Every structure is written in C-alpha cells, then in structure tokens.
Coordinates of C-alpha atoms and ligand atoms in Angstrom, one line a residue:
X1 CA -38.4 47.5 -48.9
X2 CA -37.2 43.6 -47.4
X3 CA -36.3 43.5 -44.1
X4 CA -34.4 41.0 -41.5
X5 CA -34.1 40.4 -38.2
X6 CA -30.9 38.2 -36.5
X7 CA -31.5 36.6 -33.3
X8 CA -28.2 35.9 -31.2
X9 CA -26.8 35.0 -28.7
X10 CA -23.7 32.9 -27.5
X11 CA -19.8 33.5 -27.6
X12 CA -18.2 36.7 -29.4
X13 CA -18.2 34.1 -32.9
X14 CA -21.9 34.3 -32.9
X15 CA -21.4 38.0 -32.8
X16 CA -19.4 38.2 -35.6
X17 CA -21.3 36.0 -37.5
X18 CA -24.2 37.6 -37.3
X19 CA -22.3 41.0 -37.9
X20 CA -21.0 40.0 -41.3
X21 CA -24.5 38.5 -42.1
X22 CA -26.4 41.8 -41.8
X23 CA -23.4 43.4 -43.5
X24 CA -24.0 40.7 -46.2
X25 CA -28.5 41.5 -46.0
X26 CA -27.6 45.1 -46.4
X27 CA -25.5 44.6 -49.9
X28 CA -28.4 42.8 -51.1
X29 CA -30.7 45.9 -50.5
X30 CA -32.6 44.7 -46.9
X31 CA -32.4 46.7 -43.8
X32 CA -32.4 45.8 -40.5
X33 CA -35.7 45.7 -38.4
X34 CA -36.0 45.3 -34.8
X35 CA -40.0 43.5 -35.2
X36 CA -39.0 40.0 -35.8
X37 CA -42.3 39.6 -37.1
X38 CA -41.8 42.5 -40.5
X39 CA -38.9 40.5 -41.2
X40 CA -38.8 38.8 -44.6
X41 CA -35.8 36.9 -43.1
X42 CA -35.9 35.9 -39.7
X43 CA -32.2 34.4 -38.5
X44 CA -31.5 32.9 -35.3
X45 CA -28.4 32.2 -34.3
X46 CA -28.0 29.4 -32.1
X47 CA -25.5 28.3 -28.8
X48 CA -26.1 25.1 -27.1
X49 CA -22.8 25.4 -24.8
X50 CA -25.1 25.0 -22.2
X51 CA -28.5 24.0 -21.2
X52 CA -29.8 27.0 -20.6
X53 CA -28.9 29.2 -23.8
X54 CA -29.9 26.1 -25.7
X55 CA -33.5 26.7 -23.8
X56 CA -33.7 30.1 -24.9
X57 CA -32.9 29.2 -28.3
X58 CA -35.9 26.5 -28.2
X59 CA -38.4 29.0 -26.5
X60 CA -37.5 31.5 -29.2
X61 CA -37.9 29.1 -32.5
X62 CA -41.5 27.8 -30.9
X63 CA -42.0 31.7 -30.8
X64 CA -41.7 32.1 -34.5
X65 CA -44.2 28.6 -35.2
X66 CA -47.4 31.7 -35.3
X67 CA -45.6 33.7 -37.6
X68 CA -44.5 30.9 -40.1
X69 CA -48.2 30.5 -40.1
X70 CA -49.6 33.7 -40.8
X71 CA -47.0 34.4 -43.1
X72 CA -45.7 31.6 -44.6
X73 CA -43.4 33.7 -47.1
X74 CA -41.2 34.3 -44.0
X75 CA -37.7 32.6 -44.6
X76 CA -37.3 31.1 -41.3
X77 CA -33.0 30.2 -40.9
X78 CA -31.6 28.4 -37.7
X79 CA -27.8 29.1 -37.4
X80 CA -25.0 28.5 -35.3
X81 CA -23.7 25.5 -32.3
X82 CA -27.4 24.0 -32.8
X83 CA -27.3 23.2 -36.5
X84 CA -24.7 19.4 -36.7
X85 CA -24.5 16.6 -38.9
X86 CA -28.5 15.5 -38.4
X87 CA -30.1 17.9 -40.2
X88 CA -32.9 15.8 -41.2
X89 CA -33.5 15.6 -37.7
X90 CA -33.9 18.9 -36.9
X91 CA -35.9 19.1 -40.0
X92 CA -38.4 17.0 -38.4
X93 CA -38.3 19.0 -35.1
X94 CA -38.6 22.0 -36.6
X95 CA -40.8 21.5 -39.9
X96 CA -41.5 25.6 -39.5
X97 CA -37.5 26.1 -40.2
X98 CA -36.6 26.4 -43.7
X99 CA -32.8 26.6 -43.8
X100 CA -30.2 25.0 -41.5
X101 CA -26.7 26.7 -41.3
X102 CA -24.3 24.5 -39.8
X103 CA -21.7 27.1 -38.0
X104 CA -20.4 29.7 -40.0
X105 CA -22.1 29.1 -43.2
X106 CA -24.3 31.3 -44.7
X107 CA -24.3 30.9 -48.3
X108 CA -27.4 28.9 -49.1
X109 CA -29.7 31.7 -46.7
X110 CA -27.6 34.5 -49.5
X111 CA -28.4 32.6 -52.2
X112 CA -32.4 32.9 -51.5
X113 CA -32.2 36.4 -50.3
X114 CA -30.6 37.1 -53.5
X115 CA -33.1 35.5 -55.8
X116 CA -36.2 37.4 -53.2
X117 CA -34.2 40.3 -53.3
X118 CA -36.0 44.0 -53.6
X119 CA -35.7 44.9 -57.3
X120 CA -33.0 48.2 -57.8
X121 CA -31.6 47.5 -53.9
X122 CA -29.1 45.1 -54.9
X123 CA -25.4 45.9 -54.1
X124 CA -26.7 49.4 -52.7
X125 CA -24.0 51.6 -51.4
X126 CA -23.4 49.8 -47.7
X127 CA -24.2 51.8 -44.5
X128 CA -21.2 52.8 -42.6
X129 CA -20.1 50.3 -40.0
X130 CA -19.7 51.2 -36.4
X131 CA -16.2 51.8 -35.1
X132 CA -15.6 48.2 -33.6
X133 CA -15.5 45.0 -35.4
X134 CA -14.8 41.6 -34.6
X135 CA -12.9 39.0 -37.5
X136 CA -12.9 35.7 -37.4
X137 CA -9.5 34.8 -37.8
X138 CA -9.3 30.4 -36.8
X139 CA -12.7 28.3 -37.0
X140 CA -13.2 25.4 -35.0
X141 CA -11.4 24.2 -32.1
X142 CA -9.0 20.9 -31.7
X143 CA -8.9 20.8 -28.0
X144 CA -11.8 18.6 -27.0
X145 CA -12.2 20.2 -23.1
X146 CA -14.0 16.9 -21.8
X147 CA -17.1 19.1 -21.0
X148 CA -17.1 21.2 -24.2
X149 CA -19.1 20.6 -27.3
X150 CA -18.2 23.5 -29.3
X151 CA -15.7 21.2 -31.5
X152 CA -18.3 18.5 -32.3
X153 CA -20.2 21.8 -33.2
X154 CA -17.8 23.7 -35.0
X155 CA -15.3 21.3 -36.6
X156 CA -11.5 21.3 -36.4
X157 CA -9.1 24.3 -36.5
X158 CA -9.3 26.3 -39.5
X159 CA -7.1 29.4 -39.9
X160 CA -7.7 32.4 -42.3
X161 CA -5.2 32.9 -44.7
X162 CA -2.9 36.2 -43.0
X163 CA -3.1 38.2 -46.7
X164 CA -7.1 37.5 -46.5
X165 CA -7.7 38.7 -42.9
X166 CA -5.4 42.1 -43.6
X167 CA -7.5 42.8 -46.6
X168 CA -11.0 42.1 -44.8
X169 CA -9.4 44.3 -42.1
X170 CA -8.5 47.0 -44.6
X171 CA -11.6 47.1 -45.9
X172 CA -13.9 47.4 -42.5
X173 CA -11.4 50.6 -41.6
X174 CA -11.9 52.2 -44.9
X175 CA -15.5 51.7 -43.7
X176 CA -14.7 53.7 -40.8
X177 CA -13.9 51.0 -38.2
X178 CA -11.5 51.7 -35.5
X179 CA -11.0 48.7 -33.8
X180 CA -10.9 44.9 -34.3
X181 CA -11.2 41.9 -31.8
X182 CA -10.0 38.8 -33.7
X183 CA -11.7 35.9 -32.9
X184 CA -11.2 32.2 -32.4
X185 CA -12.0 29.6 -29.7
X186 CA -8.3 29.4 -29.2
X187 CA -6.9 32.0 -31.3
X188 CA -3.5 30.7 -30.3
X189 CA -3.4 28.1 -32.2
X190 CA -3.7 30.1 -35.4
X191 CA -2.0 29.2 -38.4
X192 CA -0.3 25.9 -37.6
X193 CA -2.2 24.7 -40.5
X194 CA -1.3 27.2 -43.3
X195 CA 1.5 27.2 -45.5
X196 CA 4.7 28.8 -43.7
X197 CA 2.6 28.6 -40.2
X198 CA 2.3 32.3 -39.4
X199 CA 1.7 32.7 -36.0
X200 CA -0.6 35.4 -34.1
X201 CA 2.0 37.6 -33.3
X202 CA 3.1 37.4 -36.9
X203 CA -1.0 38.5 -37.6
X204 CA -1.1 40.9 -34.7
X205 CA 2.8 42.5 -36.4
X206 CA 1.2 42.4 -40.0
X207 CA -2.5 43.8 -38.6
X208 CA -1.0 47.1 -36.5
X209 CA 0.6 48.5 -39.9
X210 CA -2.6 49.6 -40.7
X211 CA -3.3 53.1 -41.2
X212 CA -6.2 54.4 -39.5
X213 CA -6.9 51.1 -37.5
X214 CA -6.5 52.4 -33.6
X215 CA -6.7 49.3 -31.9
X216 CA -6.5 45.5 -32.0
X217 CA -7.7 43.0 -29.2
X218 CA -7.9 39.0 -29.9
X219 CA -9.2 36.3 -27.8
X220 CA -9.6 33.6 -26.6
X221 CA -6.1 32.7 -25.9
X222 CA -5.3 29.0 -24.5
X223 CA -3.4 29.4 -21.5
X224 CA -1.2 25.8 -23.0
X225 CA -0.5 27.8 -26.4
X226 CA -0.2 30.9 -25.2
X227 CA 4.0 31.3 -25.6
X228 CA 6.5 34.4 -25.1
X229 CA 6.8 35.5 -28.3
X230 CA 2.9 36.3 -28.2
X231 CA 3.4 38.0 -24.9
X232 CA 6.0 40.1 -26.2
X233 CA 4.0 41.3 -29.2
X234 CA 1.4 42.3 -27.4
X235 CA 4.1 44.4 -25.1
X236 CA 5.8 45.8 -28.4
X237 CA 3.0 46.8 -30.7
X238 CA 1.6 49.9 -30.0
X239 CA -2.3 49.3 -31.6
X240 CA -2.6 45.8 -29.7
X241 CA -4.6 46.6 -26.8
X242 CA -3.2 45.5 -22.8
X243 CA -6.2 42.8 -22.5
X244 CA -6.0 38.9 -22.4
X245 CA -8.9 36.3 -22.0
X246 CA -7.3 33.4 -20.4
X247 CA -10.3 30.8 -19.4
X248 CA -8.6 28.8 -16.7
X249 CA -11.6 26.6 -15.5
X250 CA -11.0 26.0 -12.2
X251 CA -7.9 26.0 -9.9
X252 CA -8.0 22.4 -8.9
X253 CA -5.5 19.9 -10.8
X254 CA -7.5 17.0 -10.1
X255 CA -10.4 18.4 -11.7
X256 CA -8.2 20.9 -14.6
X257 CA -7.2 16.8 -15.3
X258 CA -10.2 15.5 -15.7
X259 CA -11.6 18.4 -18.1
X260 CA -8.5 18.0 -20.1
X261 CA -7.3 21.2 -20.3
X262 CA -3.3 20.6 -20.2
X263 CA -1.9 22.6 -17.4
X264 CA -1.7 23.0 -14.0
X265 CA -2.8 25.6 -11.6
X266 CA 0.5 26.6 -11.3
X267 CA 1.8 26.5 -14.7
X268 CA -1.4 29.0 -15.0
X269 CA -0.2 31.2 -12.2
X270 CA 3.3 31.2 -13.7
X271 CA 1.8 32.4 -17.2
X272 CA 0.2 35.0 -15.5
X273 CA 3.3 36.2 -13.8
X274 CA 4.8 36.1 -17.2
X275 CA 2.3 38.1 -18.9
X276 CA 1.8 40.8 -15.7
X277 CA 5.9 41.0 -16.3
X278 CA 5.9 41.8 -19.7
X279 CA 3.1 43.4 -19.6
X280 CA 2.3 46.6 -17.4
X281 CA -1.0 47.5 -16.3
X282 CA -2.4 44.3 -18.2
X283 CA -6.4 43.2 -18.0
X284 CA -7.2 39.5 -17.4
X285 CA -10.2 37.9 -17.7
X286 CA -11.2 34.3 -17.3
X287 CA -13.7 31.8 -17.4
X288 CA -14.9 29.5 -14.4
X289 CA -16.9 26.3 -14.3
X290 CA -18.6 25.6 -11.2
X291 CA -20.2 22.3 -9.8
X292 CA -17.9 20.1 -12.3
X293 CA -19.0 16.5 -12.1
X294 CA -17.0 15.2 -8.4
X295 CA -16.2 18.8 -7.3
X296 CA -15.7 18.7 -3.7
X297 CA -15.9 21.8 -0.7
X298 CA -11.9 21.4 -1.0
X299 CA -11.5 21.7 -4.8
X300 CA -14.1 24.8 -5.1
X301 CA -12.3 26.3 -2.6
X302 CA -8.9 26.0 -4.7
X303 CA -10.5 27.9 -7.8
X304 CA -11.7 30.5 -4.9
X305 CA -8.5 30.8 -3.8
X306 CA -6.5 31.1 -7.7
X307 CA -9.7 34.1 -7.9
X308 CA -8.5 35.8 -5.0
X309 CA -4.7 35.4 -5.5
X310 CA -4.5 36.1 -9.6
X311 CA -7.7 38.9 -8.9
X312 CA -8.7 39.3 -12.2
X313 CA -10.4 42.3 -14.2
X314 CA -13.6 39.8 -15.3
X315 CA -14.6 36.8 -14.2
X316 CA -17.4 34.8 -16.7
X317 CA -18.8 32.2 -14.0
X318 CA -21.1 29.2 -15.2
X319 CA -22.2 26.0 -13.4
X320 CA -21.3 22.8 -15.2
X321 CA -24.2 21.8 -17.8
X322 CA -23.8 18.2 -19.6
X323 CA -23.8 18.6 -23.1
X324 CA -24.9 15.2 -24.6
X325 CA -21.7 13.8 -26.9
X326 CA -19.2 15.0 -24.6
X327 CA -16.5 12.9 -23.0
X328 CA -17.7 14.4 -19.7
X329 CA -21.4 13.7 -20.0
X330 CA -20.6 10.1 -21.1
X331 CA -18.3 9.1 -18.4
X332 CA -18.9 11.6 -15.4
X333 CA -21.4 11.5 -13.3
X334 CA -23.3 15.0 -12.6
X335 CA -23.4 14.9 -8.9
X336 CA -23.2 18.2 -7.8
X337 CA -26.6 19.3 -7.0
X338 CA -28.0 22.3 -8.6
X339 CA -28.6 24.5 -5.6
X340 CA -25.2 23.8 -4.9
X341 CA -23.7 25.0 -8.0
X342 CA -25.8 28.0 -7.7
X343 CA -24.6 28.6 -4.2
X344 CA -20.7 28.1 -5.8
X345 CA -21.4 30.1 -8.7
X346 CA -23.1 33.1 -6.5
X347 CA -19.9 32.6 -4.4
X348 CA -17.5 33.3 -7.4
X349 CA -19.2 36.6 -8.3
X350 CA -19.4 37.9 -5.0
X351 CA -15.9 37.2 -4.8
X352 CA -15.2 38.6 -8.1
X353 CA -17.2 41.5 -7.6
X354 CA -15.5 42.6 -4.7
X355 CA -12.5 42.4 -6.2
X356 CA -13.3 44.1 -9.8
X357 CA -14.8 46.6 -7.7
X358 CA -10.8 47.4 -6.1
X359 CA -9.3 47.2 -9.1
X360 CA -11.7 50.1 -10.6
X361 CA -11.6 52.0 -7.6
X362 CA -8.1 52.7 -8.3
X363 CA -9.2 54.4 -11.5
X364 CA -10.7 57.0 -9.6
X365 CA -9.5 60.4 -10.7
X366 CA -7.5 59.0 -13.4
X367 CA -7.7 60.1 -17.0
X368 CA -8.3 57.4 -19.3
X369 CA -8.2 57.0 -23.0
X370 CA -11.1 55.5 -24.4
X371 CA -12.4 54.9 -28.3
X372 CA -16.4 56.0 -28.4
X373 CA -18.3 53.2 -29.8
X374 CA -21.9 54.5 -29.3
X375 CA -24.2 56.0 -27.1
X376 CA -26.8 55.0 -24.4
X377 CA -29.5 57.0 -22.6
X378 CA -27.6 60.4 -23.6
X379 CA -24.1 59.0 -22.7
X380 CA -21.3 58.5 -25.0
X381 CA -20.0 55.2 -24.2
X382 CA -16.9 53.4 -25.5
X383 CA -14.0 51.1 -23.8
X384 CA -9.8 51.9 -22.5
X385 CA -7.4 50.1 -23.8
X386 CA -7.9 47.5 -21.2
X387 CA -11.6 47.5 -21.8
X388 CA -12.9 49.2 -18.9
X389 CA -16.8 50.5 -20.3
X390 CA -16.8 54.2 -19.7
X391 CA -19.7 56.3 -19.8
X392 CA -19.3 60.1 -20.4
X393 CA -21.3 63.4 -21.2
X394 CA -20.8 65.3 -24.5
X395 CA -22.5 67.6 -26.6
X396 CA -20.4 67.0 -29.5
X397 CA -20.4 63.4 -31.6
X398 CA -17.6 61.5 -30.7
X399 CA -18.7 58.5 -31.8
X400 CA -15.1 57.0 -33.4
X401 CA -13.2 59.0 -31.3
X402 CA -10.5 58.5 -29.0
X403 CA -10.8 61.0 -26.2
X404 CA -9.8 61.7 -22.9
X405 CA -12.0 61.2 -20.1
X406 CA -11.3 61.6 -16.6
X407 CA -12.6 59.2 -14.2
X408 CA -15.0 60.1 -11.7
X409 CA -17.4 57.1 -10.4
X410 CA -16.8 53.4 -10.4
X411 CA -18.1 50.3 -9.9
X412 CA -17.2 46.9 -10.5
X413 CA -18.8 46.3 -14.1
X414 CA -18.2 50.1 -15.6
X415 CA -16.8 53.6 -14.9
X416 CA -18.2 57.2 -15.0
X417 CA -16.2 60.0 -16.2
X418 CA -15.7 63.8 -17.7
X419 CA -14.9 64.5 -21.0
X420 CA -11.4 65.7 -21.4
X421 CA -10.0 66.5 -24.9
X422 CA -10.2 64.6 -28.3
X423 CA -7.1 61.9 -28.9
X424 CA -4.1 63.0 -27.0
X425 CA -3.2 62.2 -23.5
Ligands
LIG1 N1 -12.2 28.3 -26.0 C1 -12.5 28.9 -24.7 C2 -11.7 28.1 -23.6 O1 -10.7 27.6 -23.8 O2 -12.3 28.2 -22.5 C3 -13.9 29.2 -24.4 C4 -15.0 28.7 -25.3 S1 -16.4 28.0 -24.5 C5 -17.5 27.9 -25.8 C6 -16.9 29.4 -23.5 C7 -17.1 29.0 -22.1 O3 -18.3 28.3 -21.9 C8 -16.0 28.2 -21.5 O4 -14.9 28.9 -21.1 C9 -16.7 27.5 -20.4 O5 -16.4 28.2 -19.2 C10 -18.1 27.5 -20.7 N2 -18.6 26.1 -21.0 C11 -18.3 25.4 -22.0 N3 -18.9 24.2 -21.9 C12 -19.6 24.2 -20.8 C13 -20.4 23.3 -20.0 N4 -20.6 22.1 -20.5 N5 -20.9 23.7 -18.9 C14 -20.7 24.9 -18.4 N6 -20.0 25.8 -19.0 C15 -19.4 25.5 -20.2
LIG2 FE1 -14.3 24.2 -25.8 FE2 -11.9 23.7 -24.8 FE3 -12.2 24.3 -27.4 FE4 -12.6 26.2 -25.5 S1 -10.6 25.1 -25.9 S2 -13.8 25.7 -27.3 S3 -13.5 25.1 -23.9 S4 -13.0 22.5 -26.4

C-alpha cells in the first residue's frame, strides 16, 4: 500500500483543491494517512495571504527537511498562493521540494504518482465521498484589492464551462454528496468570459435541477457585482441555501478608497437592505481588515459602527499584513502599530461575539433543519440552511441526512439541539 498526506490551510479554494487531489490519490490506488512521515507523497498546500499563514507554511516545509533525509524516496510537493512565476527561486530555497504547483495545478504531482503507483490499485473503485463538497466554479480574481495578493498568485478570472461544472456536480451526488459550496474569489463575476456569458444565477437555475442534490451555497460574492437578478435566485430556488459572504473590509470610505474596493459604505448598507428584503431570515458574513495602513481612532470606529448596525451572522477579522508586490505595500506606509491592530482586531470580535451570540439566542427552542455531515466526540454534527453548526445526539447514522433538530443551547460560534425526525419539518 502508498500513502499521502495533504497539508492545508488557507481560503475554502485550498479546500477544494486539496479535496479533489485526494479524490485524484485515491483513483490511483493510495490512501490517505494522517503520519505525514508514512506518506509516499507528502502535499502541502500553501496561503501567503498573510504573514502569518505564510509562517506556518515555512515552519511546516523546514519540518519535512528530516524526513526528505531519511527517506529520500518521499515525493515532497509545495502547492497553492506560495508557488509564482520564480520557481527556480523557490527551487533554491527549498532544494528538499521536488515539485512546485503553481495554484490549481496538479497534473505533473499525478503524473509521478501514476508512474510510482501500487501495482493492481490503479483506478480502484473510489471510496464514497462525504455529503458536502466544494467546486470550483471561476479561478483567479481581476479585482486587484490594493492589499491583496491573491491575483498576482492565482492569475485572472477563469470560469468553468456551466455543462462542465453540472456534470462534475452530477457525478459527486451519484457519489452520495448532498451539498455543494461553489467556489470563487468573487464568484460573481462568473462567466463574463465564456461564450453566451451565463451568469451565476443562470449556474445556481441550471445546478438546483439536480436530483438528489439538497443544497447549494456559493461564495464569495463581491458586494460591486453582486446584482438583483442574483438576489432573486437565491430567493426563488428552493436548493440554494439563505447564506451570503459579502467581505466588506472596513466601513470607512476613505480607507474602502484606498484598498480599491469600488463601493461605499453605504452603497454596502443599501445591498444589504436589498438582500435582507428579498431575502427572509438571510445569514451574512463578512470579512474585516484591521490596522489598514493610515487607519485612524475615527475610521476604526466607522467599521465598528457598520458591525453593530448591519450585525452580521460571522465576522472573519484580520489585521492588515503587507504582502510584498501589492499596490498597498509599495505605496502605503504600515503605520499602525501591531499592538494596536491586535487591540482593534480583539475589539471586532468582542463586538461580533456579542452580537452572533443574540442572533443564536433567538434560535433557542426552535426546530431547525440541518444536513448531517459527520460526527465529533459522539455528536452528529451538520449545518441549517443558513449554516448555523449544530451538534445533536443519535443512536442511528444520520450522516447524509437532513433531520430535524430542536434547538436547545447556543452560543455564539454553534448550537446544541434534540434530534427530532428524519427530513420533514
Ligand atoms: N475575494 C474575497 C474578497 O473580496 O474579500 C476574499 C478573498 S481574500 C483571499 C480573503 C480575506 O483575506 C480577505 O477578505 C481579507 O479580509 C483578507 N486579506 C487579504 N489580504 C490581506 C492582507 N494583506 N492583510 C490582511 N488580510 C488580508
Ligand atoms: Fe483579493 Fe480583492 Fe480579489 Fe478578494 S476581490 S481575492 S480581496 S483582490
């Protein structure tokens, strides 16, 4: 038997990437192991969106320098946000690395495993995939956020084909998936650049005439591309779950201007309105930058204040890291201090968890419907439609299942509950 091991972190692409790489390992006859040093093939997949993933990412690759040594049969693969154009660069850096995969590619690591592959294992039946699966439906990203170095990383936007991403779909439910979360870094923009320009309503209208496929959730949407007809699919088709990730940065328009992000504070607000109108019972979440180059008291206070107005289901907080290459790291000074970022950034999720903590407490007592997607110390566990994590006690699998659960502890990051009934509410 060959085994592999995936190390990954980073955004929900990452996730799928390495997903459809194990998927990939496991046709070829390898199975997973969680002893990064069994592995035959040792994959880690890299994010460098900030500093301090790109640390962990270092600390981990030193980490495997040993195990090259003792067994220098290991094929040692760096992936993802890390891999760019200077690959003999990294080369040199990393002379323990034998392949580089610039983001999203993964053929050359497949083309090895194949020729290494265990004799009789190849194209063995796959395993059965758990119920949720994420697709990558636009790669790359055209929008150059001053800050951000995801598109010098990843390229420009490139959608999927609608025919190809129904048939991958197709196939991952006749696999037993339940659920798919479409992915993009702005999954808005998809399809401007294919013939006819679907749009992802058009994908979301084509995707919830699957048979079998419970539920569909996409992000993350661009709140400057995000339009009504989008809205109004996601009010009209009954598989497309009520839960939109709308990163709005920070609520100053000074500071929204200088990380060029297109809209205003209030142009945000009135989106909102727009969705929460259309909408009922919607989940937003967002993501914040604190401690952006020039942020003053005053303009902190502004995203504070957009937090406590819009009061949003999930808040993803970071302090502002300079990513070498960027607009902002070239022209923008880093002047906020780090202990004050930390104090801005503690401030946002006390805030936040205040007010996540409110919004779940008026779950209490409620029954929910939520699809199972595994189990942790003895609990089932598995999401609403709005993606509330719910824990619950069963004797019976349920794993795929959409069941009833009445609600009857929360907390800001997850809810406790009863098991009610299998599927209808
Ligand atoms: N495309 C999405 C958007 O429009 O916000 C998000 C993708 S980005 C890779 C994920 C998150 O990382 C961003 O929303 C932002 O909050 C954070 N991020 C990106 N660059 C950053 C930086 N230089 N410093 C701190 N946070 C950063
Ligand atoms: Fe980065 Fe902006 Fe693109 Fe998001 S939209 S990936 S933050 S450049």
């Amino acid at each position: 038997m060959s085994y592999y091991h995936i190390w990954s972190i980073g955004c929900q692409m990452n996730k799928a990437y390495s997903e459809q790489l194990a998927i990939d390992l496991e046709r070829l006859g390898y199975r997973s192991t969680g002893a990064i040093e069994e592995a035959d093939i040792a994959v880690i997949n890299s994010c460098v969106v900030r500093q301090s993933a790109e640390n962990r990412v270092l600390s981990k690759l030193d980490s495997l320098i040993p195990l090259k040594r003792v067994n220098p049969d290991t094929v040692v693969a760096l992936a993802g946000c890390m891999v760019d154009a200077g690959i003999a660069e990294l080369r040199r850096r990393f002379s323990h690395v034998d392949l580089f995969l610039k983001p999203g590619e993964s053929a050359e690591l497949l083309d090895l495993a194949r020729a290494r592959a265990p004799e009789g294992m190849q194209d063995s039946t796959p395993l059965p995939l758990p119920p949720s699966a994420f697709v990558t439906i636009i790669e790359g990203c055209d929008n150059f956020c001053s800050y951000c170095i995801v598109p010098y990383r990843r390229g420009r936007e490139r959608s999927r084909p609608l025919a190809e991403i129904r048939s991958q779909v197709e196939g991952l439910v006749e696999r037993g998936v339940k659920q798919v979360t479409l992915l993009g870094q702005n999954v808005d923009s998809y399809g401007y650049d294919l013939p006819g320009m679907p749009d992802l309503a058009d994908l979301l209208e084509e995707l919830n005439s699957i048979e079998d496929l419970m539920r569909i959730r996409f992000l993350t949407s661009h709140p400057k591309d995000m339009n009504q007809k989008l809205i109004r699919a996601v009010a009209s088709l009954d598989k497309v779950c009520e839960s939109i990730s709308l990163p709005v940065q920070t609520g100053d328009d000074e500071i929204l201007q200088a990380m060029g992000r297109g809209y205003t504070a209030q142009d945000y607000r009135e989106l909102v309105e727009q969705i929460r109108g259309n909408v009922p019972g919607v989940a937003l979440s967002t993501d914040v930058i604190v401690g952006f180059p020039g942020e003053t008291e005053v303009q902190f206070q502004r995203t504070l204040d957009l937090l406590s107005s819009i009061r949003f289901d999930t808040v993803h907080v970071a302090a502002y890291s300079p990513r070498s290459g960027t607009l902002a790291s070239r022209e923008f000074e880093d002047d906020v201090p780090p202990s004050e970022k930390k104090r801005r950034l503690q401030k946002v999720e006390e805030l936040e968890c205040q007010i996540a903590s409110e919004i779940n407490a008026q779950l209490l007592g409620q029954k929910v419907e939520v699809l199972v997607e595994g189990d942790k110390k003895g609990k089932w566990w598995g999401r609403t439609r709005t993606g509330k994590l719910v824990f619950f006690n069963d004797d019976s699998s349920r794993l795929g299942q959409l069941v009833a659960v009445e609600i009857e502890k929360t907390s800001p990051w997850s809810l406790q509950g009863v098991f009610e009934h299998k599927h209808s509410l």
